[in-house]
Coordinates of C-alpha atoms in Angstrom, one line a residue:
M656 CA 0.1 -0.3 0.0
F657 CA 1.4 3.3 -1.1
G658 CA 0.2 6.6 1.5
Y659 CA 1.2 10.0 0.9
S660 CA 0.3 13.0 3.8
Q661 CA -3.3 12.2 4.9
S662 CA -3.6 9.0 3.5
A663 CA -0.3 7.8 5.0
T664 CA -1.7 8.8 8.4
I665 CA -5.0 6.3 7.1
S666 CA -2.2 3.5 6.0
S667 CA -0.5 3.5 9.8
L668 CA -4.6 3.3 11.4
T669 CA -5.0 0.9 9.0
M670 CA -1.8 -1.2 9.9
T671 CA -3.0 -1.5 13.8
K672 CA -6.5 -2.3 12.1
L673 CA -5.4 -5.4 10.1
A674 CA -3.2 -6.8 12.7
A675 CA -6.0 -6.7 14.9
S676 CA -8.7 -7.8 12.9
I677 CA -9.7 -12.4 12.8
N678 CA -7.9 -13.0 9.9
P679 CA -5.2 -10.6 9.3
P680 CA -2.7 -10.5 6.4
T681 CA 0.8 -11.6 7.5
P682 CA 4.2 -9.6 6.7
D683 CA 4.8 -11.5 3.6
Q684 CA 1.0 -10.5 2.5
L685 CA 1.5 -7.1 2.6
S686 CA 4.1 -4.0 2.8
F687 CA 3.7 0.2 3.2
T688 CA 5.7 2.9 1.4
L689 CA 4.4 6.2 3.0
V690 CA 5.8 9.6 1.9
G691 CA 5.2 12.5 4.4
D692 CA 3.9 11.0 6.6
P693 CA 2.3 12.8 9.5
N694 CA 2.5 10.2 12.2
N695 CA 6.2 10.0 11.5
P696 CA 7.6 8.6 15.2
N697 CA 10.0 11.1 14.8
G698 CA 9.1 13.8 12.9
G699 CA 5.5 14.0 12.0
V700 CA 3.2 16.9 13.2
A701 CA 1.0 14.0 14.7
T702 CA 3.7 12.6 17.2
R703 CA 5.5 15.7 17.9
F704 CA 2.0 17.1 19.8
P705 CA 0.7 14.2 21.6
G706 CA -3.3 14.6 22.7
L707 CA -3.5 17.6 20.8
S708 CA -7.2 17.7 19.9
L709 CA -8.4 20.9 18.0
P710 CA -12.4 19.9 17.6
S711 CA -12.9 23.2 15.8
L712 CA -10.1 22.5 12.6
G713 CA -11.7 18.7 12.9
I714 CA -7.6 18.4 14.1
T715 CA -6.6 15.4 16.0
A716 CA -3.5 13.8 17.1
S717 CA -3.2 10.2 16.3
G718 CA -0.2 8.1 17.4
A719 CA 2.6 6.9 16.0
T720 CA 3.0 4.9 12.5
P721 CA 3.7 1.1 13.8
D722 CA 7.1 0.1 13.0
N723 CA 6.9 -3.5 13.6
L724 CA 3.4 -5.1 12.0
Y725 CA 4.3 -5.2 8.5
P726 CA 7.3 -4.4 6.0
T727 CA 7.4 -0.7 5.5
R728 CA 9.5 2.0 4.2
I729 CA 8.9 5.5 5.4
Y730 CA 10.6 8.6 2.9
T731 CA 10.6 12.0 4.3
L732 CA 11.8 15.3 2.8
E733 CA 14.0 17.7 4.7
Y734 CA 12.2 20.5 6.3
D735 CA 8.7 19.1 5.1
G736 CA 7.0 21.0 8.0
V737 CA 4.5 18.1 8.2
A738 CA 6.2 15.0 8.0
D739 CA 9.8 16.4 9.6
F740 CA 8.3 19.3 12.2
P741 CA 11.6 20.5 15.0
R742 CA 12.0 18.8 18.3
Y743 CA 12.3 22.3 19.8
P744 CA 9.3 24.8 18.5
L745 CA 10.7 27.6 21.3
N746 CA 13.1 28.0 18.2
L747 CA 10.3 30.4 16.1
V748 CA 12.8 30.7 13.1
S749 CA 13.0 26.8 12.5
T750 CA 9.0 26.7 13.3
L751 CA 9.2 29.0 10.4
N752 CA 11.0 27.0 8.3
A753 CA 8.8 24.0 8.9
L754 CA 5.4 25.9 8.6
A755 CA 7.0 27.1 4.6
G756 CA 8.3 23.8 4.4
A757 CA 4.7 22.6 4.8
Y758 CA 3.5 24.5 1.4
Y759 CA 6.9 24.3 -0.5
V760 CA 8.3 21.3 0.2
H761 CA 5.6 18.7 1.5
T762 CA 4.2 19.2 -2.2
D763 CA 7.1 17.7 -3.9
Y764 CA 7.0 13.7 -3.2
L765 CA 5.8 13.6 -6.3
F766 CA 7.9 15.1 -8.5
L767 CA 11.2 13.5 -7.4
T768 CA 13.7 12.0 -9.2
P769 CA 15.0 8.1 -9.1
A770 CA 18.4 10.1 -8.3
Q771 CA 17.0 11.8 -5.5
I772 CA 15.4 8.9 -3.9
D773 CA 18.6 6.7 -4.7
A774 CA 19.9 9.3 -2.2
A775 CA 18.3 9.2 0.1
V776 CA 19.7 8.9 3.9
H777 CA 18.7 5.5 5.4
L778 CA 18.1 6.3 9.1
T779 CA 20.0 3.4 10.6
N780 CA 19.8 3.9 14.8
T781 CA 16.9 2.3 14.8
V782 CA 16.0 0.9 18.8
G783 CA 14.4 -2.8 19.1
P784 CA 12.7 -5.2 16.3
T785 CA 11.4 -3.4 13.7
M786 CA 10.1 -4.0 10.2
T787 CA 10.3 0.1 9.3
D788 CA 13.2 1.2 7.0
Y789 CA 13.1 5.5 7.7
Y790 CA 15.2 7.6 5.2
V791 CA 15.2 11.6 4.5
I792 CA 15.9 13.5 1.5
R793 CA 17.9 16.2 1.8
T794 CA 16.4 19.6 0.8
E795 CA 19.1 22.4 -0.8
D796 CA 17.5 25.7 0.7
L797 CA 15.4 26.7 3.4
P798 CA 11.9 26.8 2.3
L799 CA 11.3 30.1 4.4
L800 CA 13.8 31.4 1.5
E801 CA 12.4 30.7 -1.0
P802 CA 9.9 34.4 -1.0
L803 CA 13.5 36.0 -0.9
R804 CA 14.3 34.1 -3.8
A805 CA 11.7 34.9 -6.1
L806 CA 12.6 38.3 -6.1
P807 CA 14.4 39.4 -9.6
V808 CA 18.5 39.3 -10.5
L809 CA 19.4 39.7 -6.1
G810 CA 17.0 37.4 -4.7
D811 CA 19.2 34.4 -5.3
P812 CA 22.7 35.9 -4.2
L813 CA 20.8 37.5 -1.0
A814 CA 19.1 34.1 0.3
D815 CA 22.7 32.7 -0.6
L816 CA 24.2 34.8 1.3
V817 CA 22.0 34.2 4.7
Q818 CA 21.1 31.0 4.4
P819 CA 24.3 29.3 5.6
N820 CA 23.9 30.8 9.1
L821 CA 20.3 30.7 9.2
K822 CA 20.4 27.1 7.9
V823 CA 22.5 26.8 11.4
I824 CA 19.8 28.4 13.4
V825 CA 16.9 26.5 11.7
N826 CA 18.5 23.0 12.5
L827 CA 19.1 23.8 16.2
G828 CA 15.3 23.7 16.0
Y829 CA 15.8 19.5 15.5
G830 CA 19.3 19.4 17.8
D831 CA 22.0 19.3 15.3
P832 CA 23.2 22.4 13.4
A833 CA 24.3 20.1 10.9
Y834 CA 21.0 18.5 10.2
G835 CA 17.6 19.3 9.4
Y836 CA 15.4 16.4 11.0
S837 CA 15.8 15.0 14.6
T838 CA 19.0 12.2 14.6
S839 CA 17.6 10.9 17.4
P840 CA 16.2 6.9 16.8
P841 CA 13.5 7.5 14.0
N842 CA 11.3 4.9 15.2
V843 CA 10.9 6.3 18.7
A844 CA 7.3 8.3 19.0
T845 CA 9.7 11.9 20.0
P846 CA 7.8 14.8 21.6
F847 CA 8.4 18.4 21.0
G848 CA 10.8 19.5 23.8
L849 CA 12.0 23.2 25.3
W850 CA 16.0 23.3 24.3
P851 CA 18.8 21.1 22.5
E852 CA 22.2 20.2 24.2
V853 CA 24.3 21.5 21.7
S854 CA 27.5 23.1 23.2
P855 CA 28.1 26.9 22.6
L856 CA 31.2 26.0 20.3
T857 CA 29.8 24.1 18.3
I858 CA 27.1 26.6 17.4
A859 CA 30.3 29.4 17.3
D860 CA 31.9 27.2 14.7
A861 CA 28.9 26.5 12.5
L862 CA 27.9 30.1 12.5
A863 CA 31.8 31.0 11.7
A864 CA 31.8 28.4 8.3
G865 CA 28.2 29.4 7.4
T866 CA 29.3 33.2 7.7
Q867 CA 32.7 32.4 5.0
K868 CA 30.0 30.3 3.0
G869 CA 27.4 32.6 3.0
I870 CA 30.3 35.3 1.5
H871 CA 31.5 33.4 -0.6
D872 CA 28.1 31.9 -2.3
F873 CA 27.1 35.3 -2.9
G874 CA 30.1 36.7 -4.3
Y875 CA 29.5 33.7 -7.0
H876 CA 26.4 34.6 -7.6
I877 CA 27.1 38.6 -7.9
S878 CA 29.9 37.5 -10.1
H879 CA 27.7 35.8 -12.4
L880 CA 24.4 37.5 -12.5
D881 CA 22.2 37.2 -15.7
L882 CA 20.6 40.9 -15.9
P883 CA 18.1 41.1 -18.3
Q884 CA 18.3 42.7 -21.5
I885 CA 16.4 46.4 -21.7
T886 CA 14.8 46.6 -25.0
N887 CA 13.1 49.6 -26.6
G888 CA 9.3 49.0 -27.0
S889 CA 9.0 50.9 -30.0
S890 CA 9.9 49.5 -33.5
S891 CA 9.2 52.9 -35.6
P892 CA 11.6 55.9 -35.3
V893 CA 10.8 58.5 -32.5
G894 CA 9.5 62.0 -33.6
N895 CA 9.6 61.7 -37.5
P896 CA 8.4 65.2 -39.0
Q897 CA 8.4 63.3 -42.4
A898 CA 5.7 61.0 -40.5
A899 CA 2.2 61.4 -41.9
P900 CA -0.4 62.4 -39.1
T901 CA -2.9 59.6 -38.2
T902 CA -6.5 60.1 -37.8
G903 CA -8.7 57.6 -35.0
P904 CA -12.1 56.3 -35.6
A905 CA -15.2 58.0 -36.1
A906 CA -16.8 58.6 -32.4
P907 CA -20.1 56.4 -32.1
M908 CA -23.5 57.7 -32.8
V909 CA -25.0 57.9 -29.2
S910 CA -28.1 57.1 -29.4
I911 CA -31.3 56.8 -26.2
N912 CA -31.0 53.2 -26.4
T913 CA -27.1 52.9 -26.0
I914 CA -27.2 55.1 -22.7
I915 CA -30.3 52.6 -21.6
D916 CA -28.1 49.8 -22.5
D917 CA -25.1 51.0 -20.6
L918 CA -27.6 51.9 -17.6
Q919 CA -28.6 48.8 -17.3
A920 CA -25.1 46.9 -17.7
A921 CA -23.3 49.4 -15.0
N922 CA -26.3 48.6 -12.5
S923 CA -25.5 44.9 -12.9
Q924 CA -22.2 45.5 -12.8
V925 CA -21.8 47.1 -9.3
A926 CA -25.2 44.9 -8.1
N927 CA -23.0 41.4 -9.3
T928 CA -19.9 43.1 -7.9
I929 CA -21.3 43.8 -4.1
T930 CA -22.7 41.0 -4.0
E931 CA -19.8 38.8 -4.6
V932 CA -17.8 41.5 -2.3
G933 CA -19.9 40.2 0.2
A934 CA -19.9 36.7 -0.4
A935 CA -16.3 36.7 0.0
S936 CA -16.0 38.8 2.8
Y937 CA -18.5 36.8 4.9
A938 CA -16.9 33.7 3.8
A939 CA -14.0 34.0 5.4
L940 CA -15.7 34.6 8.8
L941 CA -16.7 30.8 9.5
P942 CA -12.9 29.5 8.9
T943 CA -11.7 32.6 10.9
A944 CA -14.3 31.6 14.0
D945 CA -13.1 28.5 13.4
I946 CA -9.4 29.3 14.1
A947 CA -10.3 31.6 17.0
N948 CA -12.3 28.8 18.9
A949 CA -9.3 26.8 18.4
A950 CA -7.1 29.5 20.6
I951 CA -9.2 30.2 22.6
T952 CA -10.6 26.6 24.0
S953 CA -8.4 24.0 23.0
V954 CA -5.0 25.3 22.9
P955 CA -5.7 26.4 26.4
S956 CA -6.9 23.0 27.3
Y957 CA -4.0 21.4 25.8
N958 CA -1.7 24.3 28.0
I959 CA -3.2 23.0 31.4
N960 CA -2.7 18.9 30.6
L961 CA 0.9 19.8 29.7
F962 CA 1.1 21.8 33.3
L963 CA -0.3 19.0 35.1
D964 CA 2.2 16.8 33.4
G965 CA 5.0 19.1 34.5
I966 CA 3.3 18.5 38.1
Q967 CA 3.1 14.8 38.1
Q968 CA 6.6 14.7 37.3
V969 CA 7.6 16.9 40.3
A970 CA 4.7 14.4 42.6
N971 CA 7.0 11.8 41.3
G972 CA 10.4 13.3 42.4
D973 CA 11.4 15.0 39.6
P974 CA 12.3 18.6 40.2
M975 CA 12.6 18.9 36.1
G976 CA 8.9 18.6 36.5
F977 CA 8.8 22.5 37.5
V978 CA 10.4 23.6 34.8
N979 CA 8.4 21.5 32.4
A980 CA 5.3 23.3 34.0
V981 CA 5.7 26.4 31.9
G982 CA 8.0 25.7 29.4
Y983 CA 6.3 22.9 28.1
P984 CA 2.6 25.6 27.2
L985 CA 5.1 27.6 26.3
A986 CA 6.6 25.7 23.2
A987 CA 3.3 24.4 22.5
D988 CA 2.2 28.1 22.1
V989 CA 4.5 28.9 19.7
A990 CA 4.2 26.2 17.3
L991 CA 0.5 26.5 17.2
I992 CA -0.3 29.9 17.7
T993 CA 2.2 30.5 14.8
V994 CA 0.4 27.7 13.1
A995 CA -3.0 29.5 13.7
G996 CA -1.6 33.1 12.2
L997 CA -0.7 31.5 9.2
L998 CA -4.0 29.9 8.5
Q999 CA -5.8 32.7 9.2
A1000 CA -3.0 34.8 7.1
F1001 CA -4.6 32.5 4.1
V1002 CA -8.3 33.0 4.8
L1003 CA -7.3 36.8 4.8
V1004 CA -4.9 36.6 1.9
N1005 CA -7.8 33.9 -0.1
A1006 CA -10.3 36.9 1.1
G1007 CA -9.0 40.1 -0.5
Q1008 CA -7.7 38.4 -3.8
A1009 CA -11.6 37.2 -4.1
I1010 CA -12.8 40.6 -3.3
A1011 CA -9.9 42.1 -5.8
H1012 CA -11.3 39.6 -8.6
A1013 CA -15.0 41.0 -8.5
I1014 CA -14.1 44.5 -8.0
T1015 CA -11.7 44.5 -11.6
T1016 CA -13.8 41.7 -13.1
P1017 CA -16.7 42.8 -15.3
I1018 CA -19.6 40.7 -15.3
G1019 CA -21.0 38.8 -18.8

C-alpha cells in the first residue's frame, strides 16, 4: 500500500486494524510505502504534539505509525513541516521554516527523481525489533527563503548570503546544527521538547563556517548575474517629422437606447460586484471563527494538560517538572499560535483575492 500525507495517516491506522483483525494478512502478504507521513514517529506533526485535539479545525493527533507490524518504508523530505516538524518549537525561526516547508516542500514527493530517492539518507539508528526502514531526502534550500529567492536579479544572491547561518539556526530546532531532521532513533515516538543540548562552541564554529560560505556563495552569484536585456519597445522612429499624421476612428453615434443599455449594464455590474464582495467577506468569517475557537478553547486546554504533566513529574520526585510545567505550554504555544496565525493569513489573503477579482472583473 502507498500513503501520502493524510493517506499515510490512514495507512498507519489501517496497519493496526488489520493486525488486530480475525484473519490478519501476514507480513509477507502486505507492505507499506509512506511519504510525507504526519504520523512519522520522530518528526510527524501528529506525534510531536501528543494528545492535541482541535475539534473546530477537525484536527486530532493520532499515534505514531507502527514500526513492527508490516514491512514499511517511510520517506521524508527534510524541512517538510508535516512529516519533519522541529523537535524544539521554541526556536521560532525553525518553526517558521517548517511551516514554509509544509507549503513549499510537502507537495514535492510526486516529483522526486530516481536519483533523489537513491540518494536518500537511510536512518539506521532504530531501537528494538522493527520492520520499518526510515529515509530522509535532503532539501538543499531552506523553504523559509523561497519568497526572497522569488525576487528578480538579487533574490538568489541574497538568499545564498544568509542561508548558511540561517540553516544553522533552523537545524538547532531539530537538535543538531548540521541536520534538518532529528537524529535520535527514528522509530521512537518523540514529542516536542524545550531546547537542544548543543555546545555553544559547536554553534559558534558552525556560524563561523556559515559566514564564510555565505560570503563565498554571494560573491559567486554576483559575479555570474544574468541581467535582463533592456530593449526599446518601439519599432518605429520617434519624433519623425516626415511621419504622416494619423487619425482615429470616427466617434460612434450616441442614442437613447445606447445610454439605457449602458446604465443597465452598469447597474448589474455594481449589484453583482457588491454581492461577490459580500460573499467573499462572510466566507472568511467561518474559518476565522474556527481558528479563534481553537485558540480560545482547545489550546488553553492543551496547555493545562501539559502543565499538569509537569506537576505530576514533580509529584513523582522529578524537580525538572517545574521547568516543564512552564516550558512545555510555552513551547506548544509558539508552534500552535504560529500555525493559527499562518492559517488566518491564508484565509485573509484568499478573501482579499476574491474581493479584488470581484471588483476588477467585468460581469457578462
